[in-house]
Structure formats: C-alpha cells, structure tokens
Amino acid sequence: MTPDRAPTAQELLAFYLEAGVDCALMDEPVNRISDERVAAAPDPVQSPPARPAPMPVARSEPAPAPDVAIQSARTAPSLEVLRAMLEQFDGCALKSTATRLVFADGNPQARIMFVGEAPGREEDIEGLPFVGRSGQLLNRMIAAIGLDRTRVYIANVIPWRPPGNRTPTPQETQICLPFIQRQIELVNPDVLVTLGNPSTQTLLSTREGIMKTRGRWLDYDTGTRKIRAMATFHPAYLLRSPSYKRLAWQDLRAIAKALQG
Ligand code: URA
C-alpha cells in the first residue's frame, strides 16, 4: 500500500519525536541505506567492523583513564571537584549524545536528598535535574513536606540524558554509580529519598519492585555512616498513574516526620 501523499516535514518530525528521535548526533545527515554505503560496507563475516572514530573533545588536559577517574571519584574532596571530574570523565558513552552534564540542583547543605534515574529532554537542555513535567510534580511533593528547592538537594543516578529517554543499560548505571555514591556521601543528608524503581534498586541494593520497597525505612550505608532512606514513586509514574498519589502522600508524611525528629 502506498500513501496518498508524501508526509510533510512537520509530520516527519512529529513521527521521529514520537519514536524518541529528538536530538541530532551529527551536523550533516547520513543516508545509512544508500547504495554506495551498502556496497562500500565491509563484509561483517570477512572483516570485523571498524571502530567509530572517537568524537573530538576540546579540553586543555587529557582525561584520565575511566578506571582511574572512577577511583578518584570515590575520594573526591568536594562536590565541586566531583562535578569537575564528571565533566572530564569519558567512560560513559551517554556523555557523547547528551547536550550537557546534569549534576544536581538545590542546597548541598540540605538535610534531605532526592535521587531520580536520569535526565530527560528538558533537563538535558537546562542542565538541571527535574525541570520538566515530572520536575513540577516533584516541586509539589517537596512543597507538601513544607520545603522548596532551596532546602533540598536533587540529583540522578545517571548524570547524562540517555538518547530518546531510553532506559540506561546496567553497564551505564554501574559506571555512574561511584559518582552518585560519592555525591550522596558528600551531601551527607539525614534522609535520602530514591524516586522510582531504577534509583531504588541501584542505590538501596534491592531487587524488589517499588510497590514493595516504597514507604519503608531502609539504611543507605556510605561505609562510614548509615543514612535513613525511603523509596517512593517517581513523579513521572505518578503523572501516568495518579491513583498512586495517595500512597506517595503517605510516604511524604513519613519523611516530613523523620525530618522533624
Ligand atoms: N526523571 C528523572 O529521573 N530525572 C530527571 O532529572 C528528570 C526526569
């Protein structure tokens, strides 16, 4: 079946957006199915695929090897140093497709820290976590415990937006884990709130789903101190399933009570 008419540029863009293609990886388009490219492509059985050329990155000093960078992240003396280390870090491929690093927002002296999964489109543009629609709901959740962004600290397990908001791979999560662990250690909050399943499972080392983990006090062990931690629903999930807001509200009440104590 052939379509009656060719789609307009706007319709094509809408189609791409819906499919999660919302950022350009290169300045020039590449026709990956043109005859010449297919003819010129090496036979994958005969010859191994060529490795893509590394992206040129402007910097004054060479970045340390990823494993060295991860080791030094574990002892970063301050949040500023940790942030600078991440800016230099080349061990996570997500960095090359993201617009910028999304490190954190809020008050590093806060008694409460929220950790989400990974930045989305708006966060990638602004360089701040939770500024899109789910961020607006997170603001309301924070307001429900009598606080605002100046009195909380917000970060993500992964500090770069996965292309098209895809789920980060377990490898990407493991590579970024030492950085968020050190971030939590340096902020040293009284209460840690993990938002949604991925952040909860990664940080609180559980395989249980959010329905079971939410609303229970758990320990987050930094190695030198145990921090009270609670999982609750991710605001994006609450936007899709508003009937769970009632349970999220219960979690927030428990968190508010813990902060009073
Ligand atoms: N979802 C997240 O997990 N983090 C953000 O920063 C935004 C949306």
mmCIF file with all atom_site columns, C-alpha atoms in Angstrom, residues 28-196:
data_model
loop_
_atom_site.group_PDB
_atom_site.id
_atom_site.type_symbol
_atom_site.label_atom_id
_atom_site.label_alt_id
_atom_site.label_comp_id
_atom_site.label_asym_id
_atom_site.label_entity_id
_atom_site.label_seq_id
_atom_site.pdbx_PDB_ins_code
_atom_site.Cartn_x
_atom_site.Cartn_y
_atom_site.Cartn_z
_atom_site.occupancy
_atom_site.B_iso_or_equiv
_atom_site.pdbx_formal_charge
_atom_site.auth_seq_id
_atom_site.auth_comp_id
_atom_site.auth_asym_id
_atom_site.auth_atom_id
_atom_site.pdbx_PDB_model_num
ATOM 1   C CA . GLU A 1 28  ? 25.150 16.538  8.435  1.00 0.00 ? 28  GLU A CA 1
ATOM 2   C CA . PRO A 1 29  ? 22.533 13.819  7.805  1.00 0.00 ? 29  PRO A CA 1
ATOM 3   C CA . VAL A 1 30  ? 23.901 10.387  6.877  1.00 0.00 ? 30  VAL A CA 1
ATOM 4   C CA . ASN A 1 31  ? 21.988 8.141   4.486  1.00 0.00 ? 31  ASN A CA 1
ATOM 5   C CA . ARG A 1 32  ? 22.739 4.784   6.074  1.00 0.00 ? 32  ARG A CA 1
ATOM 6   C CA . ILE A 1 33  ? 20.891 2.802   3.426  1.00 0.00 ? 33  ILE A CA 1
ATOM 7   C CA . SER A 1 34  ? 22.296 4.426   0.284  1.00 0.00 ? 34  SER A CA 1
ATOM 8   C CA . ASP A 1 35  ? 23.623 2.013   -2.380 1.00 0.00 ? 35  ASP A CA 1
ATOM 9   C CA . GLU A 1 36  ? 27.223 3.279   -2.139 1.00 0.00 ? 36  GLU A CA 1
ATOM 10  C CA . ARG A 1 37  ? 27.320 2.885   1.631  1.00 0.00 ? 37  ARG A CA 1
ATOM 11  C CA . VAL A 1 38  ? 25.927 -0.630  1.453  1.00 0.00 ? 38  VAL A CA 1
ATOM 12  C CA . ALA A 1 39  ? 28.352 -1.560  -1.409 1.00 0.00 ? 39  ALA A CA 1
ATOM 13  C CA . ALA A 1 40  ? 31.319 0.015   0.383  1.00 0.00 ? 40  ALA A CA 1
ATOM 14  C CA . ALA A 1 41  ? 30.499 -1.594  3.712  1.00 0.00 ? 41  ALA A CA 1
ATOM 15  C CA . PRO A 1 42  ? 32.969 -4.341  4.661  1.00 0.00 ? 42  PRO A CA 1
ATOM 16  C CA . ASP A 1 43  ? 31.593 -7.851  4.784  1.00 0.00 ? 43  ASP A CA 1
ATOM 17  C CA . PRO A 1 44  ? 30.970 -8.346  8.524  1.00 0.00 ? 44  PRO A CA 1
ATOM 18  C CA . VAL A 1 45  ? 31.807 -12.042 8.216  1.00 0.00 ? 45  VAL A CA 1
ATOM 19  C CA . GLN A 1 46  ? 35.166 -11.397 6.498  1.00 0.00 ? 46  GLN A CA 1
ATOM 20  C CA . SER A 1 47  ? 36.323 -8.324  8.358  1.00 0.00 ? 47  SER A CA 1
ATOM 21  C CA . PRO A 1 48  ? 35.428 -7.077  11.849 1.00 0.00 ? 48  PRO A CA 1
ATOM 22  C CA . PRO A 1 49  ? 33.520 -3.777  11.887 1.00 0.00 ? 49  PRO A CA 1
ATOM 23  C CA . ALA A 1 50  ? 35.721 -0.701  12.092 1.00 0.00 ? 50  ALA A CA 1
ATOM 24  C CA . ARG A 1 51  ? 35.550 1.088   15.425 1.00 0.00 ? 51  ARG A CA 1
ATOM 25  C CA . PRO A 1 52  ? 33.887 4.513   15.141 1.00 0.00 ? 52  PRO A CA 1
ATOM 26  C CA . ALA A 1 53  ? 36.325 7.399   15.274 1.00 0.00 ? 53  ALA A CA 1
ATOM 27  C CA . PRO A 1 54  ? 36.349 8.997   18.740 1.00 0.00 ? 54  PRO A CA 1
ATOM 28  C CA . MET A 1 55  ? 34.459 12.280  18.998 1.00 0.00 ? 55  MET A CA 1
ATOM 29  C CA . PRO A 1 56  ? 36.858 15.230  19.177 1.00 0.00 ? 56  PRO A CA 1
ATOM 30  C CA . VAL A 1 57  ? 36.572 16.903  22.576 1.00 0.00 ? 57  VAL A CA 1
ATOM 31  C CA . ALA A 1 58  ? 38.063 20.318  23.303 1.00 0.00 ? 58  ALA A CA 1
ATOM 32  C CA . ARG A 1 59  ? 39.965 20.291  26.573 1.00 0.00 ? 59  ARG A CA 1
ATOM 33  C CA . SER A 1 60  ? 43.248 21.542  27.901 1.00 0.00 ? 60  SER A CA 1
ATOM 34  C CA . GLU A 1 61  ? 44.442 18.310  29.538 1.00 0.00 ? 61  GLU A CA 1
ATOM 35  C CA . PRO A 1 62  ? 43.857 14.679  28.563 1.00 0.00 ? 62  PRO A CA 1
ATOM 36  C CA . ALA A 1 63  ? 41.071 12.996  30.529 1.00 0.00 ? 63  ALA A CA 1
ATOM 37  C CA . PRO A 1 64  ? 42.282 10.327  32.960 1.00 0.00 ? 64  PRO A CA 1
ATOM 38  C CA . ALA A 1 65  ? 41.517 6.706   32.032 1.00 0.00 ? 65  ALA A CA 1
ATOM 39  C CA . PRO A 1 66  ? 37.943 5.767   33.094 1.00 0.00 ? 66  PRO A CA 1
ATOM 40  C CA . ASP A 1 67  ? 39.015 3.341   35.838 1.00 0.00 ? 67  ASP A CA 1
ATOM 41  C CA . VAL A 1 68  ? 41.427 5.914   37.286 1.00 0.00 ? 68  VAL A CA 1
ATOM 42  C CA . ALA A 1 69  ? 38.673 8.564   37.178 1.00 0.00 ? 69  ALA A CA 1
ATOM 43  C CA . ILE A 1 70  ? 36.238 6.218   38.947 1.00 0.00 ? 70  ILE A CA 1
ATOM 44  C CA . GLN A 1 71  ? 38.809 5.507   41.667 1.00 0.00 ? 71  GLN A CA 1
ATOM 45  C CA . SER A 1 72  ? 39.452 9.212   42.242 1.00 0.00 ? 72  SER A CA 1
ATOM 46  C CA . ALA A 1 73  ? 35.716 9.944   42.275 1.00 0.00 ? 73  ALA A CA 1
ATOM 47  C CA . ARG A 1 74  ? 35.428 7.735   45.350 1.00 0.00 ? 74  ARG A CA 1
ATOM 48  C CA . THR A 1 75  ? 37.625 10.161  47.270 1.00 0.00 ? 75  THR A CA 1
ATOM 49  C CA . ALA A 1 76  ? 36.646 13.461  45.619 1.00 0.00 ? 76  ALA A CA 1
ATOM 50  C CA . PRO A 1 77  ? 37.081 16.038  48.414 1.00 0.00 ? 77  PRO A CA 1
ATOM 51  C CA . SER A 1 78  ? 34.110 18.238  47.453 1.00 0.00 ? 78  SER A CA 1
ATOM 52  C CA . LEU A 1 79  ? 31.054 18.418  45.217 1.00 0.00 ? 79  LEU A CA 1
ATOM 53  C CA . GLU A 1 80  ? 32.835 20.956  43.002 1.00 0.00 ? 80  GLU A CA 1
ATOM 54  C CA . VAL A 1 81  ? 35.727 18.553  42.442 1.00 0.00 ? 81  VAL A CA 1
ATOM 55  C CA . LEU A 1 82  ? 33.322 15.675  41.809 1.00 0.00 ? 82  LEU A CA 1
ATOM 56  C CA . ARG A 1 83  ? 31.451 17.751  39.257 1.00 0.00 ? 83  ARG A CA 1
ATOM 57  C CA . ALA A 1 84  ? 34.706 18.702  37.515 1.00 0.00 ? 84  ALA A CA 1
ATOM 58  C CA . MET A 1 85  ? 35.690 15.022  37.436 1.00 0.00 ? 85  MET A CA 1
ATOM 59  C CA . LEU A 1 86  ? 32.403 14.143  35.749 1.00 0.00 ? 86  LEU A CA 1
ATOM 60  C CA . GLU A 1 87  ? 32.859 16.955  33.221 1.00 0.00 ? 87  GLU A CA 1
ATOM 61  C CA . GLN A 1 88  ? 36.205 15.340  32.305 1.00 0.00 ? 88  GLN A CA 1
ATOM 62  C CA . PHE A 1 89  ? 35.011 11.733  32.507 1.00 0.00 ? 89  PHE A CA 1
ATOM 63  C CA . ASP A 1 90  ? 34.936 9.888   29.188 1.00 0.00 ? 90  ASP A CA 1
ATOM 64  C CA . GLY A 1 91  ? 33.990 6.437   30.458 1.00 0.00 ? 91  GLY A CA 1
ATOM 65  C CA . CYS A 1 92  ? 30.236 6.645   29.805 1.00 0.00 ? 92  CYS A CA 1
ATOM 66  C CA . ALA A 1 93  ? 29.032 6.785   26.196 1.00 0.00 ? 93  ALA A CA 1
ATOM 67  C CA . LEU A 1 94  ? 25.897 8.707   27.222 1.00 0.00 ? 94  LEU A CA 1
ATOM 68  C CA . LYS A 1 95  ? 28.054 11.798  27.531 1.00 0.00 ? 95  LYS A CA 1
ATOM 69  C CA . SER A 1 96  ? 28.611 11.917  23.768 1.00 0.00 ? 96  SER A CA 1
ATOM 70  C CA . THR A 1 97  ? 24.897 12.066  22.918 1.00 0.00 ? 97  THR A CA 1
ATOM 71  C CA . ALA A 1 98  ? 23.812 14.313  25.789 1.00 0.00 ? 98  ALA A CA 1
ATOM 72  C CA . THR A 1 99  ? 23.909 18.094  25.432 1.00 0.00 ? 99  THR A CA 1
ATOM 73  C CA . ARG A 1 100 ? 25.444 18.643  28.844 1.00 0.00 ? 100 ARG A CA 1
ATOM 74  C CA . LEU A 1 101 ? 26.079 17.209  32.281 1.00 0.00 ? 101 LEU A CA 1
ATOM 75  C CA . VAL A 1 102 ? 23.125 17.345  34.670 1.00 0.00 ? 102 VAL A CA 1
ATOM 76  C CA . PHE A 1 103 ? 24.861 17.264  38.028 1.00 0.00 ? 103 PHE A CA 1
ATOM 77  C CA . ALA A 1 104 ? 22.438 18.493  40.682 1.00 0.00 ? 104 ALA A CA 1
ATOM 78  C CA . ASP A 1 105 ? 20.133 21.224  41.890 1.00 0.00 ? 105 ASP A CA 1
ATOM 79  C CA . GLY A 1 106 ? 19.312 22.590  45.310 1.00 0.00 ? 106 GLY A CA 1
ATOM 80  C CA . ASN A 1 107 ? 21.204 23.087  48.511 1.00 0.00 ? 107 ASN A CA 1
ATOM 81  C CA . PRO A 1 108 ? 24.314 20.983  49.220 1.00 0.00 ? 108 PRO A CA 1
ATOM 82  C CA . GLN A 1 109 ? 23.704 21.611  52.962 1.00 0.00 ? 109 GLN A CA 1
ATOM 83  C CA . ALA A 1 110 ? 20.171 20.182  52.749 1.00 0.00 ? 110 ALA A CA 1
ATOM 84  C CA . ARG A 1 111 ? 19.008 17.582  55.245 1.00 0.00 ? 111 ARG A CA 1
ATOM 85  C CA . ILE A 1 112 ? 17.149 15.726  52.525 1.00 0.00 ? 112 ILE A CA 1
ATOM 86  C CA . MET A 1 113 ? 18.365 14.467  49.158 1.00 0.00 ? 113 MET A CA 1
ATOM 87  C CA . PHE A 1 114 ? 16.193 13.141  46.288 1.00 0.00 ? 114 PHE A CA 1
ATOM 88  C CA . VAL A 1 115 ? 17.705 10.889  43.625 1.00 0.00 ? 115 VAL A CA 1
ATOM 89  C CA . GLY A 1 116 ? 15.990 10.095  40.316 1.00 0.00 ? 116 GLY A CA 1
ATOM 90  C CA . GLU A 1 117 ? 17.039 7.897   37.421 1.00 0.00 ? 117 GLU A CA 1
ATOM 91  C CA . ALA A 1 118 ? 18.412 10.040  34.584 1.00 0.00 ? 118 ALA A CA 1
ATOM 92  C CA . PRO A 1 119 ? 17.744 13.429  32.987 1.00 0.00 ? 119 PRO A CA 1
ATOM 93  C CA . GLY A 1 120 ? 15.143 13.809  30.264 1.00 0.00 ? 120 GLY A CA 1
ATOM 94  C CA . ARG A 1 121 ? 14.911 16.280  27.397 1.00 0.00 ? 121 ARG A CA 1
ATOM 95  C CA . GLU A 1 122 ? 14.234 19.471  29.388 1.00 0.00 ? 122 GLU A CA 1
ATOM 96  C CA . GLU A 1 123 ? 16.885 18.591  31.970 1.00 0.00 ? 123 GLU A CA 1
ATOM 97  C CA . ASP A 1 124 ? 19.403 17.969  29.167 1.00 0.00 ? 124 ASP A CA 1
ATOM 98  C CA . ILE A 1 125 ? 18.657 21.411  27.734 1.00 0.00 ? 125 ILE A CA 1
ATOM 99  C CA . GLU A 1 126 ? 18.787 23.271  31.055 1.00 0.00 ? 126 GLU A CA 1
ATOM 100 C CA . GLY A 1 127 ? 21.498 21.243  32.772 1.00 0.00 ? 127 GLY A CA 1
ATOM 101 C CA . LEU A 1 128 ? 19.373 20.843  35.920 1.00 0.00 ? 128 LEU A CA 1
ATOM 102 C CA . PRO A 1 129 ? 17.562 17.757  37.219 1.00 0.00 ? 129 PRO A CA 1
ATOM 103 C CA . PHE A 1 130 ? 13.771 17.545  37.342 1.00 0.00 ? 130 PHE A CA 1
ATOM 104 C CA . VAL A 1 131 ? 12.798 20.700  35.495 1.00 0.00 ? 131 VAL A CA 1
ATOM 105 C CA . GLY A 1 132 ? 10.253 19.143  33.101 1.00 0.00 ? 132 GLY A CA 1
ATOM 106 C CA . ARG A 1 133 ? 6.710  17.987  33.878 1.00 0.00 ? 133 ARG A CA 1
ATOM 107 C CA . SER A 1 134 ? 7.811  15.406  36.431 1.00 0.00 ? 134 SER A CA 1
ATOM 108 C CA . GLY A 1 135 ? 10.021 18.064  37.989 1.00 0.00 ? 135 GLY A CA 1
ATOM 109 C CA . GLN A 1 136 ? 6.974  20.276  38.501 1.00 0.00 ? 136 GLN A CA 1
ATOM 110 C CA . LEU A 1 137 ? 5.257  17.437  40.313 1.00 0.00 ? 137 LEU A CA 1
ATOM 111 C CA . LEU A 1 138 ? 8.418  16.828  42.356 1.00 0.00 ? 138 LEU A CA 1
ATOM 112 C CA . ASN A 1 139 ? 8.303  20.521  43.357 1.00 0.00 ? 139 ASN A CA 1
ATOM 113 C CA . ARG A 1 140 ? 4.758  19.969  44.625 1.00 0.00 ? 140 ARG A CA 1
ATOM 114 C CA . MET A 1 141 ? 5.835  16.839  46.510 1.00 0.00 ? 141 MET A CA 1
ATOM 115 C CA . ILE A 1 142 ? 8.643  18.842  48.120 1.00 0.00 ? 142 ILE A CA 1
ATOM 116 C CA . ALA A 1 143 ? 6.189  21.634  48.968 1.00 0.00 ? 143 ALA A CA 1
ATOM 117 C CA . ALA A 1 144 ? 3.952  19.015  50.611 1.00 0.00 ? 144 ALA A CA 1
ATOM 118 C CA . ILE A 1 145 ? 6.653  18.470  53.234 1.00 0.00 ? 145 ILE A CA 1
ATOM 119 C CA . GLY A 1 146 ? 6.990  22.210  53.781 1.00 0.00 ? 146 GLY A CA 1
ATOM 120 C CA . LEU A 1 147 ? 10.193 22.653  51.762 1.00 0.00 ? 147 LEU A CA 1
ATOM 121 C CA . ASP A 1 148 ? 11.315 24.046  48.430 1.00 0.00 ? 148 ASP A CA 1
ATOM 122 C CA . ARG A 1 149 ? 14.296 23.602  46.108 1.00 0.00 ? 149 ARG A CA 1
ATOM 123 C CA . THR A 1 150 ? 16.476 25.867  48.239 1.00 0.00 ? 150 THR A CA 1
ATOM 124 C CA . ARG A 1 151 ? 16.142 23.415  51.134 1.00 0.00 ? 151 ARG A CA 1
ATOM 125 C CA . VAL A 1 152 ? 16.577 20.091  49.365 1.00 0.00 ? 152 VAL A CA 1
ATOM 126 C CA . TYR A 1 153 ? 19.273 18.580  47.145 1.00 0.00 ? 153 TYR A CA 1
ATOM 127 C CA . ILE A 1 154 ? 18.311 16.785  43.910 1.00 0.00 ? 154 ILE A CA 1
ATOM 128 C CA . ALA A 1 155 ? 20.405 14.543  41.656 1.00 0.00 ? 155 ALA A CA 1
ATOM 129 C CA . ASN A 1 156 ? 20.127 11.485  39.421 1.00 0.00 ? 156 ASN A CA 1
ATOM 130 C CA . VAL A 1 157 ? 21.920 8.130   39.361 1.00 0.00 ? 157 VAL A CA 1
ATOM 131 C CA . ILE A 1 158 ? 22.912 8.891   35.752 1.00 0.00 ? 158 ILE A CA 1
ATOM 132 C CA . PRO A 1 159 ? 24.011 12.475  35.034 1.00 0.00 ? 159 PRO A CA 1
ATOM 133 C CA . TRP A 1 160 ? 23.604 12.426  31.230 1.00 0.00 ? 160 TRP A CA 1
ATOM 134 C CA . ARG A 1 161 ? 20.390 12.046  29.278 1.00 0.00 ? 161 ARG A CA 1
ATOM 135 C CA . PRO A 1 162 ? 20.087 8.669   27.537 1.00 0.00 ? 162 PRO A CA 1
ATOM 136 C CA . PRO A 1 163 ? 19.183 9.316   23.858 1.00 0.00 ? 163 PRO A CA 1
ATOM 137 C CA . GLY A 1 164 ? 15.430 9.367   23.305 1.00 0.00 ? 164 GLY A CA 1
ATOM 138 C CA . ASN A 1 165 ? 14.993 8.863   27.080 1.00 0.00 ? 165 ASN A CA 1
ATOM 139 C CA . ARG A 1 166 ? 15.739 5.175   26.724 1.00 0.00 ? 166 ARG A CA 1
ATOM 140 C CA . THR A 1 167 ? 16.352 3.144   29.875 1.00 0.00 ? 167 THR A CA 1
ATOM 141 C CA . PRO A 1 168 ? 20.023 3.296   30.876 1.00 0.00 ? 168 PRO A CA 1
ATOM 142 C CA . THR A 1 169 ? 21.809 -0.032  30.428 1.00 0.00 ? 169 THR A CA 1
ATOM 143 C CA . PRO A 1 170 ? 23.061 -1.879  33.537 1.00 0.00 ? 170 PRO A CA 1
ATOM 144 C CA . GLN A 1 171 ? 26.628 -1.088  32.368 1.00 0.00 ? 171 GLN A CA 1
ATOM 145 C CA . GLU A 1 172 ? 25.894 2.644   32.160 1.00 0.00 ? 172 GLU A CA 1
ATOM 146 C CA . THR A 1 173 ? 24.352 2.519   35.617 1.00 0.00 ? 173 THR A CA 1
ATOM 147 C CA . GLN A 1 174 ? 27.339 0.673   37.109 1.00 0.00 ? 174 GLN A CA 1
ATOM 148 C CA . ILE A 1 175 ? 29.795 3.127   35.542 1.00 0.00 ? 175 ILE A CA 1
ATOM 149 C CA . CYS A 1 176 ? 27.928 6.116   37.009 1.00 0.00 ? 176 CYS A CA 1
ATOM 150 C CA . LEU A 1 177 ? 27.269 4.512   40.396 1.00 0.00 ? 177 LEU A CA 1
ATOM 151 C CA . PRO A 1 178 ? 30.528 5.517   42.169 1.00 0.00 ? 178 PRO A CA 1
ATOM 152 C CA . PHE A 1 179 ? 29.862 9.154   41.244 1.00 0.00 ? 179 PHE A CA 1
ATOM 153 C CA . ILE A 1 180 ? 26.359 9.316   42.738 1.00 0.00 ? 180 ILE A CA 1
ATOM 154 C CA . GLN A 1 181 ? 27.548 7.331   45.758 1.00 0.00 ? 181 GLN A CA 1
ATOM 155 C CA . ARG A 1 182 ? 30.245 9.923   46.404 1.00 0.00 ? 182 ARG A CA 1
ATOM 156 C CA . GLN A 1 183 ? 27.720 12.718  45.797 1.00 0.00 ? 183 GLN A CA 1
ATOM 157 C CA . ILE A 1 184 ? 25.456 11.270  48.498 1.00 0.00 ? 184 ILE A CA 1
ATOM 158 C CA . GLU A 1 185 ? 28.419 10.873  50.846 1.00 0.00 ? 185 GLU A CA 1
ATOM 159 C CA . LEU A 1 186 ? 29.486 14.494  50.327 1.00 0.00 ? 186 LEU A CA 1
ATOM 160 C CA . VAL A 1 187 ? 25.971 15.936  50.763 1.00 0.00 ? 187 VAL A CA 1
ATOM 161 C CA . ASN A 1 188 ? 25.571 13.630  53.752 1.00 0.00 ? 188 ASN A CA 1
ATOM 162 C CA . PRO A 1 189 ? 21.807 14.188  54.169 1.00 0.00 ? 189 PRO A CA 1
ATOM 163 C CA . ASP A 1 190 ? 19.780 12.969  57.145 1.00 0.00 ? 190 ASP A CA 1
ATOM 164 C CA . VAL A 1 191 ? 17.222 11.476  54.767 1.00 0.00 ? 191 VAL A CA 1
ATOM 165 C CA . LEU A 1 192 ? 17.735 10.015  51.288 1.00 0.00 ? 192 LEU A CA 1
ATOM 166 C CA . VAL A 1 193 ? 14.678 9.612   49.039 1.00 0.00 ? 193 VAL A CA 1
ATOM 167 C CA . THR A 1 194 ? 15.003 7.380   45.993 1.00 0.00 ? 194 THR A CA 1
ATOM 168 C CA . LEU A 1 195 ? 12.469 8.163   43.278 1.00 0.00 ? 195 LEU A CA 1
ATOM 169 C CA . GLY A 1 196 ? 11.168 5.134   41.407 1.00 0.00 ? 196 GLY A CA 1
#
